[in-house]
PDB file of C-alpha atoms in Angstrom:
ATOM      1  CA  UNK N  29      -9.999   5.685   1.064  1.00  0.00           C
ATOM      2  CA  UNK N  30     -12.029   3.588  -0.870  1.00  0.00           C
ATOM      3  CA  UNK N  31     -15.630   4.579  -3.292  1.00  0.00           C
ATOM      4  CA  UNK N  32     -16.623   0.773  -4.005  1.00  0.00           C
ATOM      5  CA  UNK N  33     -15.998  -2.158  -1.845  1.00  0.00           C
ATOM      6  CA  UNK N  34     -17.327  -5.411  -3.511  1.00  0.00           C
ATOM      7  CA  UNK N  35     -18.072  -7.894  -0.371  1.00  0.00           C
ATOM      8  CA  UNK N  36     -18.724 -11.697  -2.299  1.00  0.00           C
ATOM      9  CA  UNK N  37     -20.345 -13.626  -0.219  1.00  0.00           C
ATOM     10  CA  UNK N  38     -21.605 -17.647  -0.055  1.00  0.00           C
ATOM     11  CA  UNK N  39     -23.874 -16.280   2.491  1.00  0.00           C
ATOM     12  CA  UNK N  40     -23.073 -19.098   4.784  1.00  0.00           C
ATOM     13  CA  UNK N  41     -21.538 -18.508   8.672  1.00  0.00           C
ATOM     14  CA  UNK N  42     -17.835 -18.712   6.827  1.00  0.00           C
ATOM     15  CA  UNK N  43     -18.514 -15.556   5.351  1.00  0.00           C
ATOM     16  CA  UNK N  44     -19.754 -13.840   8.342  1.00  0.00           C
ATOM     17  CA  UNK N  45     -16.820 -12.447   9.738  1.00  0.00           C
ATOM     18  CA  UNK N  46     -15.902 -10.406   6.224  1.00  0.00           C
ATOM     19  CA  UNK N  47     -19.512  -9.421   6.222  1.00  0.00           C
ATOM     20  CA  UNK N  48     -18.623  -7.312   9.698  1.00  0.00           C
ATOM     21  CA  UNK N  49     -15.333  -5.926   7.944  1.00  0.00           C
ATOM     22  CA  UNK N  50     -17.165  -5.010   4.296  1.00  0.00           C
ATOM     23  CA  UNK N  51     -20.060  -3.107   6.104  1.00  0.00           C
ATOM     24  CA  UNK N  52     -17.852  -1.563   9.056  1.00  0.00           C
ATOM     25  CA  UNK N  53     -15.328  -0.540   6.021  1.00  0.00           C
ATOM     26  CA  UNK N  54     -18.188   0.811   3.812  1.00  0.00           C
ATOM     27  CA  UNK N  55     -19.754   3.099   6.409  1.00  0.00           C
ATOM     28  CA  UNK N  56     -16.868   4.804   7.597  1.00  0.00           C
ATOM     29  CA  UNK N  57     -15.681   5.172   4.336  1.00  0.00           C
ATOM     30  CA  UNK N  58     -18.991   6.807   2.824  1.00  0.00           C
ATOM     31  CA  UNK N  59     -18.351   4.045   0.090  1.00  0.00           C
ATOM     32  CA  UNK N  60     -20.939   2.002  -2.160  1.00  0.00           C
ATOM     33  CA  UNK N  61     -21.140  -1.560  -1.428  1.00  0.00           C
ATOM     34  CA  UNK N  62     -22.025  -4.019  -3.409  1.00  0.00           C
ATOM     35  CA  UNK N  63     -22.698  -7.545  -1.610  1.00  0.00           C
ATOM     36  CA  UNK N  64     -22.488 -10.390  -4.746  1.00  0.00           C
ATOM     37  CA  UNK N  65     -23.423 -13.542  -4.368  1.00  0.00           C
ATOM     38  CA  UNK N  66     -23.439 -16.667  -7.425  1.00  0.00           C
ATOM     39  CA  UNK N  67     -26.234 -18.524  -7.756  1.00  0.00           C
ATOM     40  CA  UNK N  68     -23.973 -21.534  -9.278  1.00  0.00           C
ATOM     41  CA  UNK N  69     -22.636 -23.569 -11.838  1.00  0.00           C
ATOM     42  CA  UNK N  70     -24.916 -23.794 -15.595  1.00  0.00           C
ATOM     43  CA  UNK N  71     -25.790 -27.404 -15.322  1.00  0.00           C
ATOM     44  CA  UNK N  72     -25.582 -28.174 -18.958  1.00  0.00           C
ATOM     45  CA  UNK N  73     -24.188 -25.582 -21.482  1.00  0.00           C
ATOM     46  CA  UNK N  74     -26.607 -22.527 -21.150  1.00  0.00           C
ATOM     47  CA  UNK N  75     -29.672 -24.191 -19.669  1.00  0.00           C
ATOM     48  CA  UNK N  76     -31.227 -22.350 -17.120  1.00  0.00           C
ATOM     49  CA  UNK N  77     -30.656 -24.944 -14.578  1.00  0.00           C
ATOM     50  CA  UNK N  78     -27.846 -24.498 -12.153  1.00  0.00           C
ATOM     51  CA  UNK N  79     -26.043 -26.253  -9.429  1.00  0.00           C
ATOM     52  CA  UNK N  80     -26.389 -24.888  -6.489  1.00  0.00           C
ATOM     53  CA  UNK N  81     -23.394 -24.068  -4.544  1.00  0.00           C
ATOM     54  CA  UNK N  82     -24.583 -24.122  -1.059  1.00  0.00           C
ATOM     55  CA  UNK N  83     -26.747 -27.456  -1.561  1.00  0.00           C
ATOM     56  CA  UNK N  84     -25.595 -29.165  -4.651  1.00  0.00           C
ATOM     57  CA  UNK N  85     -29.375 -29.507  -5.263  1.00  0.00           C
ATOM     58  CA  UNK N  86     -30.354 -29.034  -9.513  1.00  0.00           C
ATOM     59  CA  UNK N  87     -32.742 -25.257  -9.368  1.00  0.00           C
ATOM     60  CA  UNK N  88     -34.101 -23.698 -12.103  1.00  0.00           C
ATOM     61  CA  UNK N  89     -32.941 -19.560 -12.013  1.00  0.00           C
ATOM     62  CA  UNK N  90     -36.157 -18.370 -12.709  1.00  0.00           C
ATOM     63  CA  UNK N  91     -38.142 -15.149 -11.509  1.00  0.00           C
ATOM     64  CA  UNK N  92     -38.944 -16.945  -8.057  1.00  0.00           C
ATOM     65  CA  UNK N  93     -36.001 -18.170  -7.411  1.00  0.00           C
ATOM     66  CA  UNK N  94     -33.932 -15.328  -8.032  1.00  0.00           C
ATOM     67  CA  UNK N  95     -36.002 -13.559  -5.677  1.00  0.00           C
ATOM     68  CA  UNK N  96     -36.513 -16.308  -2.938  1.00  0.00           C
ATOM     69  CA  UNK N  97     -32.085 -16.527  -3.399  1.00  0.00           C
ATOM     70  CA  UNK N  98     -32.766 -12.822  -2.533  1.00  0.00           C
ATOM     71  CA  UNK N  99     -34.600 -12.856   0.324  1.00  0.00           C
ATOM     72  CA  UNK N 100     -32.213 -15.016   1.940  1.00  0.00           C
ATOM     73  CA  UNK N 101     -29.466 -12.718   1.358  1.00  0.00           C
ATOM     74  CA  UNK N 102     -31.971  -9.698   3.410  1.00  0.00           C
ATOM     75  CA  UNK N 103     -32.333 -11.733   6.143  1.00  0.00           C
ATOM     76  CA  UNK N 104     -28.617 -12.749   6.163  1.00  0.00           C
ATOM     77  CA  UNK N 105     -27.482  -9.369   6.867  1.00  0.00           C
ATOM     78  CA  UNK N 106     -30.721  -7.883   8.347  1.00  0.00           C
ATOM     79  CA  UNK N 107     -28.885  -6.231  10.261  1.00  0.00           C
ATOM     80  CA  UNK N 108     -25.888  -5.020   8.868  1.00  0.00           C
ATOM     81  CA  UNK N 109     -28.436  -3.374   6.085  1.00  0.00           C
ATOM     82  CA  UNK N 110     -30.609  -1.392   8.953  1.00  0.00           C
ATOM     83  CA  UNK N 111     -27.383   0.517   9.206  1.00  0.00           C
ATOM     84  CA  UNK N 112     -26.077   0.490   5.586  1.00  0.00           C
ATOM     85  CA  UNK N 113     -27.721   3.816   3.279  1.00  0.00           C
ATOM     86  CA  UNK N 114     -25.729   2.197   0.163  1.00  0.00           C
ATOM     87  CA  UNK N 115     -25.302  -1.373   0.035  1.00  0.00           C
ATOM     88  CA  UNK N 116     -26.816  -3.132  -3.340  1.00  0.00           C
ATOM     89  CA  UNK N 117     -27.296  -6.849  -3.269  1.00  0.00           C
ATOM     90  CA  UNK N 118     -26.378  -8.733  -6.420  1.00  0.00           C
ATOM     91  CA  UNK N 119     -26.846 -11.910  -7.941  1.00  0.00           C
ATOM     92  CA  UNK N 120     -24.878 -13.479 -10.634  1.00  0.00           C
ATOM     93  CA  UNK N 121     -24.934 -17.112 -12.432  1.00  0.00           C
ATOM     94  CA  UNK N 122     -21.514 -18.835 -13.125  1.00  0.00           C
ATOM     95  CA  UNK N 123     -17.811 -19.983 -11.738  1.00  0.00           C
ATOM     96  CA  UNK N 124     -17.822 -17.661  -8.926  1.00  0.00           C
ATOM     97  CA  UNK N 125     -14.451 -16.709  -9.254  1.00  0.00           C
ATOM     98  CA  UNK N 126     -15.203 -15.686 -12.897  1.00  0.00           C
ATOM     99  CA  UNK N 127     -18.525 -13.792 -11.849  1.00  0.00           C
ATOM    100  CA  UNK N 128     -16.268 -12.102  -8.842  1.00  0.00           C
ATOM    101  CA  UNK N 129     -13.429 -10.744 -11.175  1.00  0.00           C
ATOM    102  CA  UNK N 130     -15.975 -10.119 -14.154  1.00  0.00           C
ATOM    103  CA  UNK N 131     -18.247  -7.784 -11.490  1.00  0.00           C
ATOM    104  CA  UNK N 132     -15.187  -5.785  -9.897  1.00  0.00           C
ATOM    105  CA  UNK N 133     -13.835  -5.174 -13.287  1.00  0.00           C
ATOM    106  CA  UNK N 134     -17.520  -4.020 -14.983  1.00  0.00           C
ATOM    107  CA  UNK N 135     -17.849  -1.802 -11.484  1.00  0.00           C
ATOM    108  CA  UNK N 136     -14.665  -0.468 -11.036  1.00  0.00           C
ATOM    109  CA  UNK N 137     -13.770  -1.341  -7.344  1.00  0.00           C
ATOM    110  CA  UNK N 138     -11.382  -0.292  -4.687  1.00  0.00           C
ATOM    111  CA  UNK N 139     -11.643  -3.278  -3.015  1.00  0.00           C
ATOM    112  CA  UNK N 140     -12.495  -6.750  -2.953  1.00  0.00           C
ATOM    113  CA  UNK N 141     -13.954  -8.700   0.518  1.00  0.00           C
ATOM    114  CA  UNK N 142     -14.080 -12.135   0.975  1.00  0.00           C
ATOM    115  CA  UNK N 143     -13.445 -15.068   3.335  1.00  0.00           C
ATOM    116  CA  UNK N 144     -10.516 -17.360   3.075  1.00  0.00           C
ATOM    117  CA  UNK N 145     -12.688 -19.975   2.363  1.00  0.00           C
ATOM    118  CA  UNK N 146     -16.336 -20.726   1.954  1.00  0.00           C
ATOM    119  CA  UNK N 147     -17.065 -24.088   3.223  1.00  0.00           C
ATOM    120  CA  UNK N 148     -20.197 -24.701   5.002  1.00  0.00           C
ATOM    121  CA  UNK N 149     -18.575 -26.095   8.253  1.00  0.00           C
ATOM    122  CA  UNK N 150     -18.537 -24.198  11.383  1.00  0.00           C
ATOM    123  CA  UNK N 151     -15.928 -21.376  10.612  1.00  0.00           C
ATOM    124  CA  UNK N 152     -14.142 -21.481  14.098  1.00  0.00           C
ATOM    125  CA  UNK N 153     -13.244 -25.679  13.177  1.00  0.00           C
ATOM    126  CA  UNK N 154      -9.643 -25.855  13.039  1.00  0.00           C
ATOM    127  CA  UNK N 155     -10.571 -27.964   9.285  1.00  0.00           C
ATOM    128  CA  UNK N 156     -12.439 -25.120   7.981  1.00  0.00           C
ATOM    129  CA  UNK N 157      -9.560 -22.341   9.090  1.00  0.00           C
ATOM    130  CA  UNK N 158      -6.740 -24.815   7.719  1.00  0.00           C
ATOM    131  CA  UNK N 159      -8.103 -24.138   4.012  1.00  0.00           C
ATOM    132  CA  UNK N 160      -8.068 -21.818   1.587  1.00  0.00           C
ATOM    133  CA  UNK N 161     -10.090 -21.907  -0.890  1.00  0.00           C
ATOM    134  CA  UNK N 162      -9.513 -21.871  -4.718  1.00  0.00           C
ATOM    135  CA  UNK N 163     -12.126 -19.183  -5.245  1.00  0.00           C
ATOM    136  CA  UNK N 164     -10.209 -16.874  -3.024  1.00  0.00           C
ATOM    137  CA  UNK N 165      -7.116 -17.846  -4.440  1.00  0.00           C
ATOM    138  CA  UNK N 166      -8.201 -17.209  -8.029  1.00  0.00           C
ATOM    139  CA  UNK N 167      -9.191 -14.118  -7.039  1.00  0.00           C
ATOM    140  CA  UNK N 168      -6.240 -12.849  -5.393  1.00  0.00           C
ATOM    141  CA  UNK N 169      -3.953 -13.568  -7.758  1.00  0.00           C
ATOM    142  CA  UNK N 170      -6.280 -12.118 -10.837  1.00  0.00           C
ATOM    143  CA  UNK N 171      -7.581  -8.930  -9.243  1.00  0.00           C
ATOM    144  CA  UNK N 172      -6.773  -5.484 -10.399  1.00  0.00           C
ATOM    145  CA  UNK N 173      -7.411  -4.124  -6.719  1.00  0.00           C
ATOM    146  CA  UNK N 174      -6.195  -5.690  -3.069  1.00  0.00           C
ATOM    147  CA  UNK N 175      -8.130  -8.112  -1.948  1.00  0.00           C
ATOM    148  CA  UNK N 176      -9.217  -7.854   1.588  1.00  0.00           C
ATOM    149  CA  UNK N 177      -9.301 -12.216   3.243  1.00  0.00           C
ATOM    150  CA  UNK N 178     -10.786 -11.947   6.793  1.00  0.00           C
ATOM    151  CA  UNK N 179     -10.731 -15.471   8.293  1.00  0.00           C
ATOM    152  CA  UNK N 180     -11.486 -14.814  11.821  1.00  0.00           C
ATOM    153  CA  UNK N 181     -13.716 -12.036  13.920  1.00  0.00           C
ATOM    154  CA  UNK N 182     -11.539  -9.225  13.710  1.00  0.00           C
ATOM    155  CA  UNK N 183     -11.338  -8.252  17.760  1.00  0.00           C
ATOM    156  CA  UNK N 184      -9.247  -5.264  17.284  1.00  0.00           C
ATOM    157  CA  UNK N 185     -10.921  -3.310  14.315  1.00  0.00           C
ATOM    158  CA  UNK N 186     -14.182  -1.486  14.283  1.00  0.00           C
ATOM    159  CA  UNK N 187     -15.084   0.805  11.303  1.00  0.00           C
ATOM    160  CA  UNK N 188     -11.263   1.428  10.824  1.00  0.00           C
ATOM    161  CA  UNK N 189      -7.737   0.122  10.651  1.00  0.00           C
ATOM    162  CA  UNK N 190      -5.787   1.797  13.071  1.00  0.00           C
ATOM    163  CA  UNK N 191      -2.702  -0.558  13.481  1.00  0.00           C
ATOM    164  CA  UNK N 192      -1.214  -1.748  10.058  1.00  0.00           C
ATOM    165  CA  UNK N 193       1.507  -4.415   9.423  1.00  0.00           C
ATOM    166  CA  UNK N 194       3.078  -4.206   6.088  1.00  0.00           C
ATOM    167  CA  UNK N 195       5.499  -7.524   5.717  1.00  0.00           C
ATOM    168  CA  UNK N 196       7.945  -7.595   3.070  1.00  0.00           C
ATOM    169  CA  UNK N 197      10.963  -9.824   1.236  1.00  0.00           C
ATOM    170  CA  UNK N 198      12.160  -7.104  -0.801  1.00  0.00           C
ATOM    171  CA  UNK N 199      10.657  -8.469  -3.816  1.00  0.00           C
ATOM    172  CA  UNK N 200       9.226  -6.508  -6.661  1.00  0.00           C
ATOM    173  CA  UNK N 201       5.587  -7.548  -5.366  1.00  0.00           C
ATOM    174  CA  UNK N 202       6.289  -6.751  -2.303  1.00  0.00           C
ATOM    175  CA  UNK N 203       7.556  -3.106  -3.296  1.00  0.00           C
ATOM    176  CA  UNK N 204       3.801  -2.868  -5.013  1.00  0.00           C
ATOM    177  CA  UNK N 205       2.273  -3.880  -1.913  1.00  0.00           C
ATOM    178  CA  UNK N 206       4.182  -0.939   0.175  1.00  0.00           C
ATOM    179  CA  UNK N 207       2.390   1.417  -2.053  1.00  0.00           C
ATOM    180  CA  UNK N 208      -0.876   0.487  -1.222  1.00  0.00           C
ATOM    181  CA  UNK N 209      -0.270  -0.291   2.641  1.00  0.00           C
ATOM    182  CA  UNK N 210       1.600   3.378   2.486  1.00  0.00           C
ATOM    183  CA  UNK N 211      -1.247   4.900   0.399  1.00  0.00           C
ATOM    184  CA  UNK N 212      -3.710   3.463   3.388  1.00  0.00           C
ATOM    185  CA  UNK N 213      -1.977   4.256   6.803  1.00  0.00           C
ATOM    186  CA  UNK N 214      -1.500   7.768   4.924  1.00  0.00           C
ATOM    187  CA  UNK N 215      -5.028   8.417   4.657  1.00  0.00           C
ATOM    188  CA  UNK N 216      -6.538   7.430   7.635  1.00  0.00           C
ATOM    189  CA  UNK N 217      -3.405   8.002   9.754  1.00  0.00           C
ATOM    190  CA  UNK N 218      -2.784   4.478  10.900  1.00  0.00           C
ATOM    191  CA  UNK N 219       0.626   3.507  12.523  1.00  0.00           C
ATOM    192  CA  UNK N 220       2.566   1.867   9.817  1.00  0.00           C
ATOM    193  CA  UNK N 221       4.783  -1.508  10.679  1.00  0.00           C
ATOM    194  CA  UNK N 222       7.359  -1.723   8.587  1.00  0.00           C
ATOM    195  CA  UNK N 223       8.522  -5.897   9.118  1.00  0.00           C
ATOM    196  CA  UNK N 224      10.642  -8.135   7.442  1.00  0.00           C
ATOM    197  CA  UNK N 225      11.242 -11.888   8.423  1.00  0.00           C
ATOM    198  CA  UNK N 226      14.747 -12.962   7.521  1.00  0.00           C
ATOM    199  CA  UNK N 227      14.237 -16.707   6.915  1.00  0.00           C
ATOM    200  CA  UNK N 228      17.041 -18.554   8.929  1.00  0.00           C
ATOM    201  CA  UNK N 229      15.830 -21.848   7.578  1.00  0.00           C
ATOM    202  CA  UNK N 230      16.393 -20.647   3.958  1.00  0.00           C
ATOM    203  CA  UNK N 231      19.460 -18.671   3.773  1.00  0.00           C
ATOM    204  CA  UNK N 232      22.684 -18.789   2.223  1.00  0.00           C
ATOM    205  CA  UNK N 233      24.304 -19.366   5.333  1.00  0.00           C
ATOM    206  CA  UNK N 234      24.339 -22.554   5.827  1.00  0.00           C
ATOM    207  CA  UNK N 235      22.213 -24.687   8.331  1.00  0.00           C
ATOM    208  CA  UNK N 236      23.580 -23.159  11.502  1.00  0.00           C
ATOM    209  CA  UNK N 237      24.568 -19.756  10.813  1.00  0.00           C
ATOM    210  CA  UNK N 238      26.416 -17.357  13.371  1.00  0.00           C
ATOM    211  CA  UNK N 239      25.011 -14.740  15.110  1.00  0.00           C
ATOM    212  CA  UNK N 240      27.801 -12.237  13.446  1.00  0.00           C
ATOM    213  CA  UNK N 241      25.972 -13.435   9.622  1.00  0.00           C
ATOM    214  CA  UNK N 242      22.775 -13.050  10.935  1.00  0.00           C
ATOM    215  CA  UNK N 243      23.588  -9.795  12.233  1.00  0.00           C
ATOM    216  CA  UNK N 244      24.554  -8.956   9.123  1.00  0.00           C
ATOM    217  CA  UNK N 245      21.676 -10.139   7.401  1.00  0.00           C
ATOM    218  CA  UNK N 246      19.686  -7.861  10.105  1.00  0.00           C
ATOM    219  CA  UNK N 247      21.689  -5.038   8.909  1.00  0.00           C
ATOM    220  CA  UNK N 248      21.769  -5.233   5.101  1.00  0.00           C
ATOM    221  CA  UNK N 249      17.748  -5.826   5.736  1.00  0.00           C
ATOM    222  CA  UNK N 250      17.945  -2.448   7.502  1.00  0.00           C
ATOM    223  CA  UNK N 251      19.618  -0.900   4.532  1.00  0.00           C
ATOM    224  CA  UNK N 252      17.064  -2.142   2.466  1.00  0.00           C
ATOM    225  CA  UNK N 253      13.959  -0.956   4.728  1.00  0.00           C
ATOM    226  CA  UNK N 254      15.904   2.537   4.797  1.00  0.00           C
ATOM    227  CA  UNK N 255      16.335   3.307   0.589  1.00  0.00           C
ATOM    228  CA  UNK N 256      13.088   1.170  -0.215  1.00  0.00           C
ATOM    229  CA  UNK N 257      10.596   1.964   2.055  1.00  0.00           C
ATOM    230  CA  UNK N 258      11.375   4.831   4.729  1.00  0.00           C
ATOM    231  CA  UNK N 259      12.862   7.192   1.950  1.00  0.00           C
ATOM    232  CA  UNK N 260       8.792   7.118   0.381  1.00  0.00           C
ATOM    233  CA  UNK N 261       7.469   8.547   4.034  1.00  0.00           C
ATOM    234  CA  UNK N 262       8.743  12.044   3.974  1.00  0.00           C
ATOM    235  CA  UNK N 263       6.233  14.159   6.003  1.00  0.00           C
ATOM    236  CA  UNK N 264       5.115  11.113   7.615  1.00  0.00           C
ATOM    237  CA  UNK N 265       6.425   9.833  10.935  1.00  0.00           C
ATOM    238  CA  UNK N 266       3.724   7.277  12.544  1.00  0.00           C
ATOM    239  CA  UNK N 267       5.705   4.135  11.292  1.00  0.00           C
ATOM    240  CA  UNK N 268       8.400   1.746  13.244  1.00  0.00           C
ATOM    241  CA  UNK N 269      10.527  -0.699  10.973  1.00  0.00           C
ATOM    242  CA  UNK N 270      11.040  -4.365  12.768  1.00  0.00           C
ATOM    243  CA  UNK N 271      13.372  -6.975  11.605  1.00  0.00           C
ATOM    244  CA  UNK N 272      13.346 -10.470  12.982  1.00  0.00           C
ATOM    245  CA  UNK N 273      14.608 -14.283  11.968  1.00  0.00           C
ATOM    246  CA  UNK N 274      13.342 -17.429  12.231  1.00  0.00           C
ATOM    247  CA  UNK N 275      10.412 -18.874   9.682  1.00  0.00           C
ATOM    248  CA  UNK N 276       8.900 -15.988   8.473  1.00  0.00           C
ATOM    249  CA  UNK N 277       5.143 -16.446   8.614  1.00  0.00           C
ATOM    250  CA  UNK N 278       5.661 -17.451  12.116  1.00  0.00           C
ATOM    251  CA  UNK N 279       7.464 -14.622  12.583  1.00  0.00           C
ATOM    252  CA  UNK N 280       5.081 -12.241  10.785  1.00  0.00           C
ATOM    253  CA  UNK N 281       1.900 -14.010  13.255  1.00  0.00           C
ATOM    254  CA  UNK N 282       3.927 -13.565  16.287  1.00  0.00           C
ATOM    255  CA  UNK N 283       4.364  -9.816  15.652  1.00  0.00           C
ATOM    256  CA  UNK N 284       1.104  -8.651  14.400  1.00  0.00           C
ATOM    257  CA  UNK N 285      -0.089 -10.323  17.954  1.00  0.00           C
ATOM    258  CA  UNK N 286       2.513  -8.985  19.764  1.00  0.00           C
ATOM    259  CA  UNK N 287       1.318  -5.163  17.711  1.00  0.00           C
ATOM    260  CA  UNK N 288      -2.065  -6.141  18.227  1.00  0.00           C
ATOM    261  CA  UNK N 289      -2.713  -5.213  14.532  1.00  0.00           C
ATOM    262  CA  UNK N 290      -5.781  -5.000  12.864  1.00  0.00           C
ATOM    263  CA  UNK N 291      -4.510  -5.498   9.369  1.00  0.00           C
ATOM    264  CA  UNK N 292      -1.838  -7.293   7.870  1.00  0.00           C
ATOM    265  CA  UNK N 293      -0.763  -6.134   4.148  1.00  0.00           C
ATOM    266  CA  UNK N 294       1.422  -8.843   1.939  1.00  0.00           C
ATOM    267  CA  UNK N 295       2.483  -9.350  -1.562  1.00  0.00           C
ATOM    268  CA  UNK N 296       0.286 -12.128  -3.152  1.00  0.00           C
ATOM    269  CA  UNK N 297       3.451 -13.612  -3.833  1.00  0.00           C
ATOM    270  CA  UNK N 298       7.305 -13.243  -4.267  1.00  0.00           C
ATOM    271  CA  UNK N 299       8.158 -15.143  -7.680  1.00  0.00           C
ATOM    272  CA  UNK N 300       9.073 -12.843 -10.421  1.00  0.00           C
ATOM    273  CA  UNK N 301       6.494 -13.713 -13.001  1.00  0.00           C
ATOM    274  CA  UNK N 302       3.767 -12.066 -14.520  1.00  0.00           C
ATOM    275  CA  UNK N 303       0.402 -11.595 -11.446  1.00  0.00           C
ATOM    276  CA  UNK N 304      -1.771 -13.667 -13.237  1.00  0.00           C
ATOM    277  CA  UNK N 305       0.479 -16.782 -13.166  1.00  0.00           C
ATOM    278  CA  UNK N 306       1.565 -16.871  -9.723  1.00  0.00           C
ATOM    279  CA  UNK N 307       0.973 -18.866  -7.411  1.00  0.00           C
ATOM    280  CA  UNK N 308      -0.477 -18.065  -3.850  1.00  0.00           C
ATOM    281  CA  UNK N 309       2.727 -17.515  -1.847  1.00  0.00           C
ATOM    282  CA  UNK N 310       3.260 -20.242   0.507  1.00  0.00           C
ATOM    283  CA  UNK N 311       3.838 -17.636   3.307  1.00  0.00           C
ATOM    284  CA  UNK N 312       0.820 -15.810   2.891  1.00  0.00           C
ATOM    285  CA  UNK N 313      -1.454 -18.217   2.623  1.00  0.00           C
ATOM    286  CA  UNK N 314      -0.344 -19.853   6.297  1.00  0.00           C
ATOM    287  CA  UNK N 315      -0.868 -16.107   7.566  1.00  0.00           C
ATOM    288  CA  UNK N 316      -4.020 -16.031   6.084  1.00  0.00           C
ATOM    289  CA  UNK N 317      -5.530 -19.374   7.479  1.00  0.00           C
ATOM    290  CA  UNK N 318      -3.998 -18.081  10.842  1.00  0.00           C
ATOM    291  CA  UNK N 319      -4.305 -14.525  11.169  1.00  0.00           C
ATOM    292  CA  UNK N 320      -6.686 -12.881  13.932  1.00  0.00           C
ATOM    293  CA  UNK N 321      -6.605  -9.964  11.790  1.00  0.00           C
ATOM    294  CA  UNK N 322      -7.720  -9.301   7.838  1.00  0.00           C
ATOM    295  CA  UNK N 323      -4.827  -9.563   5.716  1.00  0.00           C
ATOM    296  CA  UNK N 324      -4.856  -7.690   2.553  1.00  0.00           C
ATOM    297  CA  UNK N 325      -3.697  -9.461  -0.720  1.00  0.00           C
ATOM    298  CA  UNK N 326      -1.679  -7.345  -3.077  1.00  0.00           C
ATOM    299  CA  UNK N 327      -0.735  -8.247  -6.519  1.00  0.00           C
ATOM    300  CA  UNK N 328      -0.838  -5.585  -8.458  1.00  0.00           C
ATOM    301  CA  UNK N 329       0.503  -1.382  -8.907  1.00  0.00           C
TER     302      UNK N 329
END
């Protein structure tokens, strides 16, 4: 499914969990991983001195501490590298969001790993899960590939996505998205969810509408799922289609539990303007800060 993976990492406990998914997903895909990390911010212009973005501390990038920066990393992931044949560590100077987009384009990836955020507090605080961070969020939105946010220990997936969720408001970047969570339960023969969330508290219908619009809401959703989405799977018959109301990323968190999925795929967002100047959708960012499972960002074919 995927040759390169690209895992960036603050190496600090908030990037843990998506350490567990980039490895897991590199060894059972037989793909090359490449674990980046940015050393920081030029201090002044192109002086060799940088901020550092885990301390804040002034360092010179020289010879030792590139490789003292390295070290780090090794012990970081001991572990995960005793396993890993094909994992390349990588260091880069600059905006991190820059350095992120600059390396997956120069590389070529499949597939881009991060954490939702990558604050130094403890990653289980309900502060630190409450946040996304504007690296991620440049990233997302400027990325030629999906980009993979993991924000909790994912319980349900090991080495493999089994149980997909693919939400959708029957926007154009949602129809891209489909592709690419269509494209993966294809190829490693996960069940497919098909879900849409029709949003009561933003319809046409009024404040309180009646069961007999919302019904047929339901059923022109249904239509919808039927020529979009259902029409692509000939020859391919592990997927269900659920359609529910209420607010939708409530909605959406409710039945990934209920599906116990392993991996949520979304649109990066619904407006219809050009990827690179939309904003993170308001829907997927609360699934992201609250999701037990990755959820995979999609904003482009």
């Amino acid at each position: 499914m995927f040759k390169k993976i690209l895992f960036a990492t603050s190496a600090s406990p908030a990037c843990d969990n998506a350490a567990k998914v980039s490895f897991d997903l590199a060894q059972k895909n037989n793909a090359k991983l490449y674990a980046l990390h940015v050393l920081g911010v030029p201090s002044r212009g192109f002086s060799h001195t940088v901020t550092d973005l885990r301390t804040g501390e002034e360092e010179i990038v020289d010879a030792d501490y590139r490789d003292w920066v390295m070290e780090e990393l090794k012990t970081t992931y001991a572990t995960q590298l005793a396993e890993s044949e094909n994992t390349a560590l990588e260091l880069a100077v600059g905006v991190p969001a820059t350095e992120i987009l600059r390396f997956a384009r120069k590389e070529g990836v499949d597939l881009i790993v991060m954490g939702a955020n990558t604050r130094d507090d403890d990653p289980e605080s309900a502060r630190s899960r409450s946040i996304v961070g504007r690296t991620m969020e440049k990233v997302a939105r400027l990325a030629k590939c999906p980009v993979l946010i993991v924000n909790r220990p994912c319980t349900t997936c090991w080495k493999l996505f089994s149980n997909i969720v693919y939400c959708t408001d029957f926007s154009p970047a949602a129809d891209t998205a489909f592709e690419f969570a269509r494209t993966t339960a294809e190829e490693i023969g996960a069940k497919l969810n098909i879900f849409h969330a029709f949003d009561i508290n933003n319809s046409k219908l009024g404040l309180f509408p009646s069961q007999n619009d919302i019904e047929r809401q339901l059923e022109a959703a249904q239509k919808k799922i039927d020529e979009r989405y259902v029409s692509k799977l000939t020859g391919y018959d592990n997927y269900d289609v659920e359609i529910w109301e209420g607010t939708p990323y409530v909605e959406i968190l409710k039945f990934a539990r209920e599906k116990q999925a392993d991996l949520i795929i979304m649109a990066h967002h619904t407006a219809e303007v050009p990827a690179e100047d939309a904003e993170l959708g308001s829907t997927i960012e609360q699934v992201v800060v609250r999701s037990a499972c990755p959820v995979a960002s999609v904003s482009r074919a």
